[in-house]
Amino acid sequence: MSITPLMPVYPRCGFRPVRGDHCHLIGEDGSRYLDFAAGIAVNLLGHSHPGLIGAIQKQAETLMHVSNLYGSPQGEHLAQRLVDLTFADTVFFTNSGAEAVECAIKTVRAYHQHEGNDHKFEIITFKNAFHGRTMATISASNQEKMHKGFMPLLPGFKYVDFDDLEGAKAAIGPNTAGFLVEPVQGEGGIRPASQEFMQGLRALADEHDLLLALDEVQCGVARTGTMYAYEQYGIVPDVVASAKGLGGGFPIGACLATEKAARGMVIGTHGSTYGGNPLAMAAAEAVLDAVANDAFLGEVRSKADRLRSRLEQFIGNYPELFESVRGMGLMLGLKLKAEPRGLVAHLRDNHQLLTVAAGDNTLRLVPPLVIDDSHIDEFIEKLSAGAASYLAEPADK
Ligand SMILES: *Cc1c(COP(=O)(O)O)cnc(C)c1O
């Protein structure tokens, strides 16, 4: 047999972390890596956060899982908290980002079908988006590399250029149900949408009775310096998919919606065995305890400013390697002149620095939100040394 026991769908590298220590990961041989990948924007509180561990331990001892057939004080409490913190009136809990987006898609379709407008099922999405790996969420993305081998796709999606308001407007037809968009494209290359684009989508949605659904799976939960990124666009969405940072490393997602948008999501229409289980609720409560306050969010913004200005200065030293810095808050990208994977591997293997590649030749930086100045210093040191040694290596590019 040549297939590996772990289904070989990931190009895994040689680094095998066995322990986490705040903003570092420790490998099998005890070596320490500075973690500016954070499980791909997941470990907001870093690793081994006492509050998060304590909450999970305590809940695990009390009650881990019950069915959604029963009342849920834990679910009600977290849902109320998210409602109080956001535009939303109601929340459906999932176990992952893709499921949260899936619920957003169903919510959008159900809204129109509940109104008797069965023909309004088509969702306009944006090129190079990433919404997850289920059949519906790959269908929502135009990226062929995710489609190959899995045809046919789910019908009902139309792809338009990201940040192209005129394109979005032109794509609206009698079957259009809504928009699904990442305010900051993550996998697509850390590309924030413009203010005009997001506000324009809101206006188009209002004008044509469409729902505006945001995929904030990566950019949500304090990552950009506000609880959700939409706040910085001065808009109110109808539906938001959240996940990644929400559990700080514990699997949980959430689909947030207004009362109006959730009209079709009535008893019996949707469900999840594990969604909203008390253990996940406890983890997310601990994350919100830490991040959902002005002091923490202000810290994220000031750390982000410091990191960003260091990066802006730094890339000038290596114009042959770097083109620009982009992103929002602590969701930053270094746009490179070429494909980033070689540099990501080099930084990891030679400088014990973890980053993530993203689309559009971007090196993605999504550190824990609890980094301090010492981590920023360590990061810039490692990146400087790494850029110099990478350029000196003839074979690597
Ligand atoms: C990661 C991600 C998803 C998918 O989340 P999973 O938990 O992997 O299913 C969806 N949308 C965006 C924007 C993401 O970054």
PDB file of N, CA and C and ligand atoms in Angstrom, residues 96-99 101 130-132 182 187 215 217-218 244, ligand 1:
ATOM      1  N   SER A  96     -17.062  24.775  11.768  1.00  0.00           N
ATOM      2  CA  SER A  96     -15.982  25.189  10.874  1.00  0.00           C
ATOM      3  C   SER A  96     -16.425  26.391  10.069  1.00  0.00           C
ATOM      4  N   GLY A  97     -15.447  26.957   9.350  1.00  0.00           N
ATOM      5  CA  GLY A  97     -15.728  28.105   8.504  1.00  0.00           C
ATOM      6  C   GLY A  97     -16.607  27.745   7.324  1.00  0.00           C
ATOM      7  N   ALA A  98     -16.268  26.641   6.661  1.00  0.00           N
ATOM      8  CA  ALA A  98     -17.041  26.258   5.477  1.00  0.00           C
ATOM      9  C   ALA A  98     -18.509  26.048   5.845  1.00  0.00           C
ATOM     10  N   GLU A  99     -18.745  25.447   6.992  1.00  0.00           N
ATOM     11  CA  GLU A  99     -20.139  25.237   7.420  1.00  0.00           C
ATOM     12  C   GLU A  99     -20.835  26.562   7.738  1.00  0.00           C
ATOM     13  N   VAL A 101     -20.176  29.388   6.192  1.00  0.00           N
ATOM     14  CA  VAL A 101     -20.484  29.966   4.874  1.00  0.00           C
ATOM     15  C   VAL A 101     -21.653  29.214   4.244  1.00  0.00           C
ATOM     16  N   PHE A 130     -11.959  32.711  -1.349  1.00  0.00           N
ATOM     17  CA  PHE A 130     -11.905  31.388  -0.732  1.00  0.00           C
ATOM     18  C   PHE A 130     -13.013  31.319   0.299  1.00  0.00           C
ATOM     19  N   HIS A 131     -13.893  30.327   0.153  1.00  0.00           N
ATOM     20  CA  HIS A 131     -15.008  30.207   1.090  1.00  0.00           C
ATOM     21  C   HIS A 131     -15.059  28.852   1.779  1.00  0.00           C
ATOM     22  N   GLY A 132     -14.072  27.974   1.516  1.00  0.00           N
ATOM     23  CA  GLY A 132     -14.070  26.672   2.155  1.00  0.00           C
ATOM     24  C   GLY A 132     -14.006  25.571   1.120  1.00  0.00           C
ATOM     25  N   GLU A 182     -15.669  38.422   0.874  1.00  0.00           N
ATOM     26  CA  GLU A 182     -14.725  38.610   1.975  1.00  0.00           C
ATOM     27  C   GLU A 182     -14.338  40.095   1.989  1.00  0.00           C
ATOM     28  N   GLU A 187      -6.999  34.014   1.566  1.00  0.00           N
ATOM     29  CA  GLU A 187      -6.255  33.099   0.685  1.00  0.00           C
ATOM     30  C   GLU A 187      -5.923  33.772  -0.640  1.00  0.00           C
ATOM     31  N   ASP A 215     -18.124  36.949   4.190  1.00  0.00           N
ATOM     32  CA  ASP A 215     -17.322  35.853   4.717  1.00  0.00           C
ATOM     33  C   ASP A 215     -16.196  36.475   5.542  1.00  0.00           C
ATOM     34  N   VAL A 217     -14.686  34.762   7.921  1.00  0.00           N
ATOM     35  CA  VAL A 217     -14.087  33.611   8.601  1.00  0.00           C
ATOM     36  C   VAL A 217     -12.633  33.911   8.978  1.00  0.00           C
ATOM     37  N   GLN A 218     -11.913  34.587   8.070  1.00  0.00           N
ATOM     38  CA  GLN A 218     -10.509  34.891   8.363  1.00  0.00           C
ATOM     39  C   GLN A 218     -10.324  36.290   8.963  1.00  0.00           C
ATOM     40  N   LYS A 244     -12.641  30.508  12.313  1.00  0.00           N
ATOM     41  CA  LYS A 244     -11.208  30.609  12.610  1.00  0.00           C
ATOM     42  C   LYS A 244     -10.891  31.128  14.024  1.00  0.00           C
TER      43      LYS A 244
HETATM   44  C1  LIG B   1     -10.507  29.366   6.188  1.00  0.00           C
HETATM   45  C2  LIG B   1     -11.632  30.018   5.480  1.00  0.00           C
HETATM   46  C3  LIG B   1     -12.837  29.347   5.222  1.00  0.00           C
HETATM   47  C4  LIG B   1     -13.038  27.894   5.532  1.00  0.00           C
HETATM   48  O1  LIG B   1     -12.939  27.604   6.885  1.00  0.00           O
HETATM   49  P1  LIG B   1     -12.778  26.066   7.346  1.00  0.00           P
HETATM   50  O2  LIG B   1     -12.842  26.150   8.836  1.00  0.00           O
HETATM   51  O3  LIG B   1     -11.471  25.588   6.822  1.00  0.00           O
HETATM   52  O4  LIG B   1     -13.895  25.302   6.758  1.00  0.00           O
HETATM   53  C5  LIG B   1     -13.859  30.056   4.630  1.00  0.00           C
HETATM   54  N1  LIG B   1     -13.705  31.351   4.297  1.00  0.00           N
HETATM   55  C6  LIG B   1     -12.566  32.028   4.516  1.00  0.00           C
HETATM   56  C7  LIG B   1     -12.479  33.472   4.145  1.00  0.00           C
HETATM   57  C8  LIG B   1     -11.479  31.386   5.103  1.00  0.00           C
HETATM   58  O5  LIG B   1     -10.333  32.043   5.296  1.00  0.00           O
END
